[in-house]
Coordinates of C-alpha atoms in Angstrom, one line a residue:
Chain A
M1 CA 0.5 0.0 0.1
A2 CA 2.9 2.3 0.7
E3 CA 4.6 1.8 -2.7
A4 CA 0.6 2.7 -3.8
A5 CA 0.6 5.9 -2.2
G6 CA 3.4 7.0 -3.4
A7 CA 2.3 6.6 -6.7
A8 CA -1.2 8.5 -6.2
S9 CA 0.7 11.4 -4.7
A10 CA 3.0 11.7 -8.0
R11 CA -0.4 11.9 -9.9
A12 CA -1.5 15.0 -8.5
W13 CA -4.7 16.4 -9.6
E14 CA -4.3 19.6 -11.5
G15 CA -7.8 20.8 -12.8
R16 CA -10.1 23.8 -12.0
L17 CA -12.2 23.8 -8.9
R18 CA -15.7 24.9 -9.5
P19 CA -16.9 28.0 -7.8
V20 CA -17.9 27.7 -3.8
R21 CA -21.4 29.1 -4.6
L22 CA -22.5 25.7 -6.2
R23 CA -20.8 23.5 -4.3
W24 CA -24.4 22.3 -2.3
I25 CA -25.9 21.1 -5.5
P26 CA -23.5 17.5 -4.9
I27 CA -25.0 17.3 -1.7
A28 CA -28.3 18.3 -2.5
R29 CA -28.3 15.7 -5.6
E30 CA -27.3 12.6 -3.5
G31 CA -29.5 13.4 -0.6
L32 CA -32.4 12.7 -3.5
R33 CA -31.0 10.1 -4.4
L34 CA -30.7 8.5 -1.0
L35 CA -34.1 9.6 -0.8
A36 CA -35.1 7.8 -3.7
Q37 CA -33.6 4.5 -2.3
R38 CA -35.7 4.0 0.1
K39 CA -38.3 1.3 -0.2
L40 CA -40.8 3.6 1.5
F41 CA -40.5 6.1 -0.7
W42 CA -42.3 5.3 -4.2
P43 CA -45.5 3.5 -2.3
L44 CA -45.6 6.7 -0.2
Y45 CA -45.0 8.9 -3.5
L46 CA -47.6 7.1 -5.1
L47 CA -50.2 7.5 -2.4
C48 CA -49.3 11.4 -2.4
L49 CA -50.7 11.5 -6.1
L50 CA -53.7 9.2 -5.8
N51 CA -55.9 13.1 -5.7
F52 CA -53.2 14.1 -8.3
L53 CA -54.7 11.1 -10.2
F54 CA -58.4 11.4 -9.1
N55 CA -58.3 15.0 -10.4
F56 CA -57.0 14.5 -13.7
A57 CA -59.6 11.9 -14.5
V58 CA -62.2 14.3 -13.7
I59 CA -60.7 17.3 -16.2
Y60 CA -60.5 14.7 -18.6
L61 CA -64.1 13.4 -17.8
A62 CA -65.4 16.5 -18.1
A63 CA -63.4 17.5 -21.2
H64 CA -64.8 14.5 -22.8
V65 CA -67.8 13.1 -21.6
A66 CA -71.6 14.5 -22.0
V67 CA -71.4 16.6 -18.7
Q68 CA -74.8 16.8 -18.2
Q69 CA -75.4 13.4 -17.4
E70 CA -76.4 13.8 -14.2
M71 CA -74.7 10.2 -12.6
I72 CA -71.3 11.4 -14.1
A73 CA -71.5 15.0 -12.8
K74 CA -72.7 13.2 -9.6
M75 CA -69.5 11.1 -9.3
A76 CA -67.4 13.6 -9.7
G77 CA -69.1 16.1 -7.4
R78 CA -67.6 19.8 -6.7
F79 CA -64.2 18.7 -8.4
L80 CA -66.1 18.4 -11.6
E81 CA -68.2 22.0 -10.7
N82 CA -65.3 23.7 -9.9
Y83 CA -63.0 22.8 -12.8
L84 CA -66.2 23.1 -15.4
R85 CA -66.8 27.2 -14.4
G86 CA -63.4 27.5 -14.7
G87 CA -61.6 30.9 -14.9
E88 CA -61.4 30.1 -10.6
G89 CA -58.5 29.4 -8.5
G90 CA -60.5 27.5 -6.3
P91 CA -59.8 24.0 -7.6
Y92 CA -55.9 24.6 -7.7
Y93 CA -56.6 25.8 -4.3
H94 CA -58.1 23.0 -2.8
F95 CA -55.5 20.4 -4.3
I96 CA -52.8 21.9 -3.4
M97 CA -54.4 22.7 0.2
S98 CA -55.2 18.9 0.3
Q99 CA -51.8 17.8 -1.2
A100 CA -50.5 20.3 1.9
F101 CA -51.1 17.2 4.0
M102 CA -49.4 14.4 1.8
V103 CA -46.1 17.0 1.7
M104 CA -46.6 16.7 5.3
L105 CA -46.6 12.9 5.4
I106 CA -43.9 12.6 2.8
L107 CA -41.7 14.9 4.9
A108 CA -42.2 12.5 7.6
L109 CA -40.5 9.8 6.1
A110 CA -37.8 12.1 3.9
G111 CA -37.3 14.8 6.2
S112 CA -37.0 12.9 9.5
G113 CA -33.8 11.7 8.9
I114 CA -31.9 14.8 7.0
I115 CA -29.8 16.6 9.6
G116 CA -31.0 14.8 12.3
G117 CA -29.6 11.7 11.1
D118 CA -26.2 13.1 9.5
R119 CA -25.7 14.6 13.1
R120 CA -26.2 11.0 14.6
Q121 CA -23.8 9.3 12.2
G122 CA -21.2 11.6 12.2
A123 CA -21.9 12.5 8.4
L124 CA -22.1 16.4 9.3
L125 CA -18.7 16.3 10.4
F126 CA -18.1 15.1 7.2
Y127 CA -20.0 17.7 5.1
L128 CA -18.3 20.8 7.0
S129 CA -14.6 19.9 7.1
K130 CA -15.0 20.2 3.3
P131 CA -14.8 23.6 1.4
I132 CA -18.4 24.7 1.9
A133 CA -20.3 27.3 4.8
R134 CA -22.6 26.0 7.0
F135 CA -25.0 27.4 5.0
D136 CA -24.1 25.9 2.0
Y137 CA -25.1 22.6 3.9
I138 CA -28.5 23.9 5.3
L139 CA -29.5 25.3 1.8
A140 CA -28.9 21.7 -0.1
K141 CA -31.0 20.1 2.8
F142 CA -33.2 22.5 2.4
A143 CA -33.5 21.8 -1.4
I144 CA -34.3 18.4 -0.5
V145 CA -37.5 18.6 1.1
F146 CA -38.5 21.6 -0.6
F147 CA -38.2 19.4 -4.4
V148 CA -39.8 16.8 -2.5
G149 CA -42.8 19.2 -1.6
S150 CA -42.9 21.0 -4.7
L151 CA -43.1 17.1 -6.3
V152 CA -46.3 16.8 -4.0
T153 CA -47.7 20.4 -4.6
T154 CA -46.5 22.9 -8.0
V155 CA -45.7 19.9 -9.9
P156 CA -49.5 18.0 -10.3
A157 CA -50.9 21.2 -10.0
L158 CA -49.5 23.0 -12.7
V159 CA -50.2 19.5 -14.7
L160 CA -54.1 19.6 -14.0
F161 CA -53.8 23.7 -15.3
L162 CA -52.2 22.5 -18.5
E163 CA -54.3 19.4 -19.2
H164 CA -57.1 22.0 -18.2
G165 CA -56.1 24.3 -20.5
L166 CA -54.9 21.6 -23.2
L167 CA -58.0 19.4 -23.3
S168 CA -59.8 22.5 -23.5
P169 CA -61.5 23.3 -27.0
T170 CA -59.7 27.5 -27.4
W171 CA -56.9 28.7 -25.9
E172 CA -59.3 31.2 -23.7
Y173 CA -58.8 28.8 -20.9
L174 CA -55.1 29.4 -20.4
L175 CA -54.8 32.8 -21.7
S176 CA -57.3 34.4 -19.9
N177 CA -56.2 32.5 -16.3
A178 CA -52.2 32.8 -17.1
D179 CA -52.4 34.3 -13.2
L180 CA -53.1 31.1 -11.7
I181 CA -49.5 29.9 -12.6
G182 CA -48.2 32.6 -10.3
A183 CA -50.0 31.8 -7.6
I184 CA -50.0 27.6 -8.4
I185 CA -46.0 28.2 -8.2
A186 CA -46.1 30.6 -5.2
Y187 CA -48.8 28.6 -3.1
G188 CA -46.7 25.4 -4.1
S189 CA -43.7 26.8 -2.9
L190 CA -45.0 28.4 0.6
I191 CA -46.4 25.6 1.6
S192 CA -43.2 23.5 0.7
A193 CA -41.2 26.0 1.9
A194 CA -42.4 26.6 5.4
L195 CA -43.1 22.9 6.2
G196 CA -39.8 22.2 4.9
L197 CA -38.0 24.6 7.3
A198 CA -40.2 23.4 9.5
M199 CA -39.4 19.9 9.3
L200 CA -35.8 20.2 9.1
A201 CA -35.8 22.3 12.4
L202 CA -36.8 19.4 14.4
S203 CA -34.8 17.0 12.6
S204 CA -31.7 19.0 13.7
L205 CA -33.2 19.6 17.2
L206 CA -34.2 16.1 17.8
Q207 CA -32.3 13.9 15.8
R208 CA -34.2 10.8 16.6
T209 CA -36.8 9.9 14.1
A210 CA -39.3 8.5 16.7
A211 CA -39.2 12.0 18.4
I212 CA -39.4 13.9 15.1
V213 CA -42.8 12.4 14.0
A214 CA -44.3 13.0 17.6
A215 CA -43.0 16.4 17.2
W216 CA -44.4 17.0 13.6
A217 CA -47.5 15.3 14.2
A218 CA -47.8 17.3 17.4
I219 CA -47.7 20.6 15.1
F220 CA -49.5 19.4 12.6
I221 CA -52.4 17.7 13.4
F222 CA -52.5 18.3 17.2
S223 CA -53.0 21.9 16.7
P224 CA -56.2 21.9 14.5
A225 CA -57.4 19.7 16.9
I226 CA -56.7 21.7 20.0
H227 CA -58.0 24.7 18.1
A228 CA -61.2 22.7 17.1
F229 CA -61.8 21.4 20.7
V230 CA -61.5 24.9 22.6
R231 CA -62.9 26.7 19.6
E232 CA -66.2 27.0 21.1
G233 CA -66.3 30.4 23.7
A234 CA -62.9 30.7 23.3
P235 CA -61.7 34.1 21.4
E236 CA -61.3 34.2 17.7
S237 CA -57.5 34.6 17.7
L238 CA -57.3 31.1 18.9
R239 CA -57.4 29.8 15.7
Y240 CA -54.0 31.3 14.9
I241 CA -52.7 28.3 17.3
D242 CA -53.7 26.1 13.6
L243 CA -50.8 26.8 11.7
W244 CA -52.9 24.8 8.9
F245 CA -55.5 28.0 8.9
S246 CA -52.3 30.7 7.8
L247 CA -51.9 28.6 5.0
R248 CA -55.2 27.9 4.0
S249 CA -55.6 32.2 4.5
I250 CA -52.7 33.0 2.2
G251 CA -53.6 30.8 -0.6
G252 CA -57.3 31.9 -0.5
L253 CA -55.6 35.7 -1.2
L254 CA -53.2 33.8 -3.9
F255 CA -55.9 32.3 -5.6
G256 CA -59.1 34.7 -5.2
V257 CA -61.0 32.6 -2.5
R258 CA -62.9 33.2 0.2
R259 CA -61.1 33.5 3.4
Q260 CA -60.7 34.2 7.3
G261 CA -58.5 35.9 9.4
S262 CA -56.3 38.7 8.6
P263 CA -53.4 38.0 5.8
E264 CA -50.9 39.8 7.4
I265 CA -51.3 38.0 10.8
C266 CA -51.3 35.0 8.7
A267 CA -48.0 35.8 7.2
A268 CA -46.2 36.8 10.0
I269 CA -47.0 33.7 11.8
I270 CA -45.9 31.3 8.5
A271 CA -42.7 33.7 8.5
G272 CA -42.2 33.6 12.1
V273 CA -42.1 29.6 12.2
A274 CA -39.6 30.4 8.8
I275 CA -37.5 32.4 10.9
A276 CA -37.5 30.3 14.1
S277 CA -36.7 27.0 11.8
V278 CA -33.7 29.2 10.3
F279 CA -32.5 30.5 13.5
V280 CA -32.9 26.7 15.4
L281 CA -30.7 25.1 12.1
A282 CA -27.9 27.6 12.8
R283 CA -27.6 27.2 16.4
T284 CA -27.8 22.7 15.9
V285 CA -25.8 22.5 12.3
R286 CA -22.1 22.3 13.5
A287 CA -19.5 20.0 13.7
V288 CA -18.4 20.8 16.9
E289 CA -20.5 18.8 19.9
V290 CA -19.8 20.6 23.2
S291 CA -20.3 19.0 25.9
R292 CA -19.9 21.1 29.6
Chain B
M1 CA 2.4 33.9 1.5
S2 CA 3.7 33.0 5.0
D3 CA 6.6 30.2 4.8
L4 CA 5.6 28.7 8.1
L5 CA 2.6 26.0 8.2
L6 CA 1.4 27.0 11.3
E7 CA 1.5 30.3 13.5
L8 CA -0.1 30.3 16.5
E9 CA -0.8 33.5 18.8
G10 CA -2.1 33.5 22.2
L11 CA -4.9 31.4 21.0
S12 CA -7.2 30.6 23.8
R13 CA -10.7 28.9 24.0
R14 CA -13.4 28.5 26.7
F15 CA -16.0 26.3 27.0
G16 CA -17.6 27.5 29.4
A17 CA -15.5 28.1 32.7
V18 CA -13.2 25.4 30.9
K19 CA -10.2 26.6 29.3
A20 CA -9.6 23.7 26.6
L21 CA -7.0 25.7 25.0
D22 CA -4.7 28.5 27.0
D23 CA -2.7 31.1 25.5
V24 CA -1.0 29.1 23.0
T25 CA 1.7 30.5 21.2
A26 CA 3.7 28.2 18.7
R27 CA 5.4 28.9 14.9
V28 CA 6.0 25.5 12.8
P29 CA 7.8 25.3 9.7
P30 CA 5.9 23.2 6.9
G31 CA 6.7 19.2 7.4
A32 CA 5.6 16.6 9.4
I33 CA 3.6 17.9 12.7
G34 CA 2.8 16.0 15.5
L35 CA 0.2 17.0 18.0
L36 CA 0.7 15.1 21.8
G37 CA -0.6 15.2 24.6
P38 CA -2.8 13.3 27.1
N39 CA -7.0 12.9 26.9
G40 CA -8.5 16.6 27.8
A41 CA -5.2 18.4 26.4
G42 CA -7.2 20.4 23.7
K43 CA -5.5 18.9 20.5
T44 CA -9.0 18.0 18.8
T45 CA -9.9 21.8 20.2
L46 CA -6.8 23.3 18.7
L47 CA -7.5 20.5 15.1
K48 CA -11.0 21.9 14.9
I49 CA -9.7 25.9 15.4
L50 CA -7.5 24.9 12.7
I51 CA -9.6 23.7 10.5
G52 CA -12.6 26.6 11.1
L53 CA -15.0 24.1 12.5
L54 CA -15.0 26.1 16.2
A55 CA -13.8 30.0 16.4
P56 CA -11.1 31.3 19.2
T57 CA -12.1 32.6 22.3
S58 CA -9.0 34.7 21.5
G59 CA -5.7 35.0 20.1
A60 CA -4.9 34.2 15.9
A61 CA -4.3 31.6 14.1
R62 CA -2.7 31.2 10.7
I63 CA -2.4 28.0 8.8
L64 CA -0.5 27.8 5.4
G65 CA -0.7 31.4 5.9
R66 CA -4.3 32.3 6.0
D67 CA -6.3 33.5 8.9
V68 CA -8.5 30.7 10.4
R69 CA -11.2 33.1 11.5
R70 CA -11.1 34.9 7.5
E71 CA -10.1 32.3 5.3
S72 CA -11.3 29.1 7.1
L73 CA -12.9 28.2 3.3
R74 CA -10.1 28.4 1.6
I75 CA -7.8 26.7 4.7
R76 CA -10.4 23.5 4.1
Q77 CA -9.8 24.0 -0.1
D78 CA -6.1 23.3 0.8
L79 CA -6.9 20.3 3.6
G80 CA -7.9 17.2 4.2
F81 CA -9.1 16.4 7.4
L82 CA -9.4 12.5 8.7
P83 CA -11.3 12.3 12.0
E84 CA -11.4 10.3 15.1
T85 CA -14.7 9.4 14.5
D86 CA -16.7 8.0 12.2
A87 CA -17.6 10.6 9.7
F88 CA -19.5 9.4 6.8
V89 CA -23.0 9.5 5.0
L90 CA -24.7 5.9 5.7
G91 CA -26.5 4.5 2.9
L92 CA -23.6 5.6 0.3
D93 CA -20.5 3.1 -1.0
A94 CA -17.2 4.2 -1.2
V95 CA -16.9 5.5 -4.8
R96 CA -20.1 7.9 -4.1
L97 CA -18.7 8.9 -0.8
V98 CA -15.1 9.9 -2.0
S99 CA -16.9 11.5 -4.9
L100 CA -18.8 13.3 -3.5
A101 CA -15.9 14.7 -1.2
G102 CA -14.4 15.8 -3.8
M103 CA -17.1 17.4 -5.6
I104 CA -18.0 19.1 -2.5
A105 CA -14.8 20.0 -2.7
G106 CA -15.0 21.8 -6.3
M107 CA -13.8 18.8 -8.5
P108 CA -16.2 18.5 -11.7
R109 CA -17.8 15.0 -11.5
R110 CA -16.0 13.2 -14.0
Q111 CA -12.8 14.4 -12.3
A112 CA -13.8 13.6 -8.9
L113 CA -14.8 10.0 -10.2
R114 CA -12.4 9.3 -11.9
R115 CA -9.9 10.8 -9.1
T116 CA -11.9 8.7 -6.7
H117 CA -11.2 5.0 -8.6
E118 CA -7.8 6.2 -8.3
V119 CA -7.6 7.1 -4.7
L120 CA -9.6 4.2 -3.7
S121 CA -7.6 1.7 -6.1
T122 CA -4.1 2.7 -4.1
L123 CA -5.3 2.6 -0.7
G124 CA -6.3 -1.1 -1.1
L125 CA -9.8 -0.5 -1.6
E126 CA -10.2 -1.5 -4.8
E127 CA -12.9 -4.4 -4.5
A128 CA -14.8 -2.9 -1.8
R129 CA -15.6 0.3 -3.3
Y130 CA -19.1 -0.2 -4.3
R131 CA -19.9 -2.3 -1.1
K132 CA -22.3 -0.3 1.6
L133 CA -19.9 1.2 4.3
D134 CA -22.2 -0.2 6.7
G135 CA -20.4 -3.3 6.6
Y136 CA -16.4 -1.7 6.4
S137 CA -14.2 -3.4 9.3
T138 CA -12.2 -0.7 11.2
G139 CA -9.2 -0.8 9.1
M140 CA -11.0 0.0 6.0
K141 CA -12.8 2.7 7.3
Q142 CA -9.3 4.4 8.2
R143 CA -8.4 4.1 5.0
L144 CA -11.9 5.5 3.4
K145 CA -11.6 8.2 5.5
L146 CA -8.2 9.1 4.2
A147 CA -9.7 8.9 0.6
Q148 CA -11.8 11.0 1.4
A149 CA -9.4 13.5 2.7
L150 CA -7.0 12.9 -0.5
V151 CA -9.1 12.7 -3.3
H152 CA -9.1 16.5 -4.1
D153 CA -4.7 16.1 -4.1
P154 CA -4.9 19.0 -0.7
P155 CA -1.3 20.0 -0.2
L156 CA -1.7 19.3 3.6
L157 CA -3.7 16.2 6.0
I158 CA -4.8 16.6 9.2
L159 CA -5.3 13.6 10.6
D160 CA -6.6 13.0 14.2
E161 CA -6.1 9.5 15.5
P162 CA -5.4 7.5 12.0
T163 CA -4.3 4.5 13.5
D164 CA -6.7 4.2 16.0
G165 CA -8.5 1.0 16.2
L166 CA -6.4 -1.2 13.8
D167 CA -4.7 -4.1 13.9
P168 CA -0.5 -4.0 14.2
R169 CA -0.3 -5.1 10.6
G170 CA -3.1 -2.1 9.7
R171 CA -1.2 0.3 12.1
A172 CA 1.9 -0.2 9.7
D173 CA 0.2 -0.1 6.6
M174 CA -1.8 3.0 7.4
L175 CA 2.0 4.1 8.7
R176 CA 3.5 3.4 6.0
T177 CA 0.9 5.1 3.0
I178 CA 1.1 8.1 5.7
S179 CA 4.4 8.1 5.1
G180 CA 4.6 7.2 1.7
L181 CA 2.6 10.6 1.3
V182 CA 4.5 13.1 3.4
R183 CA 8.1 11.2 1.7
S184 CA 7.0 11.0 -1.9
G185 CA 4.3 12.9 -2.0
G186 CA 5.3 16.1 -0.8
K187 CA 2.1 17.1 1.6
S188 CA 2.7 18.3 4.9
L189 CA 0.8 16.7 7.6
I190 CA -0.4 17.7 11.4
L191 CA -1.0 14.1 13.0
S192 CA -2.7 14.4 16.1
S193 CA -2.2 10.8 18.0
H194 CA -2.1 9.6 21.1
L195 CA 0.1 6.5 20.2
L196 CA 3.6 8.5 20.5
R197 CA 5.3 5.5 18.5
D198 CA 3.0 6.8 15.4
V199 CA 4.5 10.2 16.3
E200 CA 8.0 9.1 16.4
E201 CA 7.9 7.6 12.9
L202 CA 6.1 9.9 11.1
C203 CA 7.1 13.8 12.0
D204 CA 9.6 15.9 13.0
W205 CA 8.2 18.2 14.5
I206 CA 6.0 18.1 17.8
L207 CA 4.0 20.3 19.4
V208 CA 2.8 18.9 22.7
L209 CA -0.1 20.1 24.9
N210 CA -0.9 19.7 28.5
E211 CA -4.6 20.9 29.9
G212 CA -4.9 23.3 27.0
K213 CA -1.2 24.6 27.2
L214 CA 1.3 24.3 25.2
V215 CA 4.6 22.4 26.8
W216 CA 7.0 21.9 24.3
S217 CA 7.2 23.1 20.5
G218 CA 10.3 21.7 18.2
R219 CA 12.2 19.6 16.4
I220 CA 11.9 15.8 18.1
D221 CA 15.5 15.6 17.6
D222 CA 15.7 18.8 19.4
L223 CA 14.0 17.5 22.2
R224 CA 15.3 14.2 21.7
S225 CA 19.3 15.0 21.3
P226 CA 21.5 13.2 23.8
R227 CA 21.7 15.8 26.7
E228 CA 25.0 16.4 27.1
S229 CA 25.6 15.0 30.5
R230 CA 24.0 11.8 30.6
F231 CA 25.4 8.6 30.2
R232 CA 24.4 4.9 30.4
V233 CA 26.7 2.6 31.6
S234 CA 26.7 -1.6 32.2
C235 CA 29.6 -3.0 33.7
L236 CA 30.6 -6.6 33.0
S237 CA 33.0 -6.3 36.9
G238 CA 33.1 -3.7 39.6
E239 CA 29.8 -2.2 39.5
A240 CA 30.2 -0.8 43.3
R241 CA 33.9 0.4 42.6
L242 CA 33.1 2.0 39.5
R243 CA 30.0 3.9 41.4
E244 CA 31.5 5.2 44.3
A245 CA 34.3 6.7 41.6
L246 CA 32.2 8.3 39.9
A247 CA 30.1 10.0 42.6
R248 CA 33.6 11.2 43.9
E249 CA 34.2 12.6 40.3
G250 CA 31.1 14.7 41.2
C251 CA 28.7 12.1 38.9
E252 CA 25.3 11.4 39.8
L253 CA 23.2 8.1 39.8
L254 CA 19.9 8.8 38.3
D255 CA 18.5 5.6 38.3
E256 CA 19.8 1.9 37.2
T257 CA 18.2 0.7 34.0
R258 CA 16.0 -2.3 33.5
N259 CA 19.8 -4.4 32.1
G260 CA 20.7 -3.4 35.2
G261 CA 22.9 -1.0 33.6
L262 CA 23.0 3.0 35.4
R263 CA 22.0 6.0 33.7
I264 CA 24.8 9.1 34.9
C265 CA 24.2 12.4 34.8
A266 CA 27.8 14.0 34.8
P267 CA 29.9 17.1 34.9
S268 CA 29.7 19.0 31.7
G269 CA 32.4 18.3 28.9
W270 CA 32.8 14.4 29.8
D271 CA 33.1 12.6 27.2
G272 CA 33.1 8.7 27.1
A273 CA 37.2 8.5 27.5
R274 CA 36.7 9.8 30.4
F275 CA 34.3 6.8 32.0
F276 CA 37.0 4.0 30.5
R277 CA 39.9 5.8 32.0
I278 CA 37.9 6.3 35.9
A279 CA 36.6 2.3 35.3
G280 CA 40.4 1.4 34.7
E281 CA 41.8 3.1 37.9
A282 CA 38.9 1.9 39.9
G283 CA 39.2 -2.1 38.8
A284 CA 35.7 -2.1 36.8
V285 CA 35.3 -3.4 33.1
I286 CA 32.9 -1.2 31.3
R287 CA 30.9 -3.5 28.7
E288 CA 28.8 -0.7 27.4
L289 CA 28.8 2.5 27.5
G290 CA 26.3 5.3 25.7
P291 CA 24.4 9.0 25.3
D292 CA 20.9 8.4 27.6
R293 CA 18.3 8.8 24.8
E294 CA 15.0 9.0 25.8
S295 CA 12.0 7.5 24.4
L296 CA 9.2 9.6 22.9
D297 CA 7.3 8.1 26.1
Q298 CA 9.9 9.0 28.6
L299 CA 10.0 12.8 26.8
F300 CA 6.1 12.9 26.8
E301 CA 5.9 11.9 30.4
R302 CA 8.8 14.7 31.4
L303 CA 7.5 17.1 29.7
V304 CA 3.6 16.5 30.7
R305 CA 4.8 16.6 34.4
G306 CA 6.9 19.7 33.9
G307 CA 10.2 17.7 34.4

């Protein structure tokens, strides 16, 4: 081995290094590959797409089947009505909001080990002893959860929008509702970013998968339940306990549908969660464990 | 750029009330440096400050002429770090891990892959390169840690206990490899180890830390150079008479060696001929006479205990 090592050192590498600002990309790419290798990921992703497939089929039906037929209209229910009316952001708002719950589920799998696992296994030291800043590492991990979130929200919603437009007899739908593309991207990104950051913060803070999933469930399942429980006779402001309420409110604003609550307060709550998450990440993502 | 590998100026690091490093000042030329000290001496803290993972509480440190506070990215670009603990991304195989290390260091993907295969095969991991890391032995893990430190061909290697957990053969292999990298490959080395023999074999300069303080910085040879006045003497006969004669001449008996010889501290200016003359006059026969060299273990003990 010694002779070989001498030979290796003689073959010096003299290539050009890439700029520092792009070095988060290989970390994100490898993280996504690792995620795709997990057996549970693909079944869960398919589960996340069930709602999309249903909507996809409904739009197809609306375009190809005699919509007057009462039975089909009944089957398709409100989805069909929404799409048939067209020109409204309602269907996409409802679609993304229902997908947000699936984002929560898939992030529980994808995100729970993402920084916590690195801390537990010592991989944080592997990454941070390389020529990147802590920010690059966090950016790479954020890119992973954001990408996964967008695959469940933004991408299928855009496909539905395009499907609806392309199956329409004219270009009218696409042209007159082009602003919905922006709303879909903005709302899908907001949900992916807010939930993704919260999951990264929990993952870095708690490390153990079981604890992370429990805390995750407490935030996104029990907070609406608590809100519902105390709603009777409680002050109106208590509804802001439920993070979903704020997300729904901002979604309503973006898609121009009926909404509750003050958008300013809801935006402040979401921003607060994001800032708190970044603060936690900045505190916990270190390659040095200080024991006192 | 400075000609020095390492410059430390009053470097301190506190963790609450604990002083992990206390006013450490040293200037070290390029080459192979050994970092010695008992557990808790501050070795790992110093390494982490040098790599930029930890900020000093006060003082300054420069490595390869770069300030650790302001240029930590450039410093990490120029070094490869082998950590003491396992630092792997589980689920990857060796090729993916080492090429990932190369890409994070800024190598284009194809070149990182090509270089990964070269490095893994030179470190004897060719056959295991597509195996998941979970099944690697300790020796393989140590070599893999070295591979990920080497992939971008840095001019400086910082190795934290590289032979930890290795069997004697694995340790010898690892030391030969590191020695090849330093002596033939022209790399500088900072080696932290509690195994003094490793440091002795690889390094020509040592920094000795104890309780956060620097107790020695210098060439091993300078530290261990035969202290002019100290000798080891063993006799075939007449040892008691030689002892008395030496005592009369002003020599001090330090202790007895394991094989029955004597460790003597003589007045300055003495040489071997003088011992033989005194032995002849006292009727003693000297079997062996030589300078009293300290092993690194003895040196270490002496330094740490303030002797």
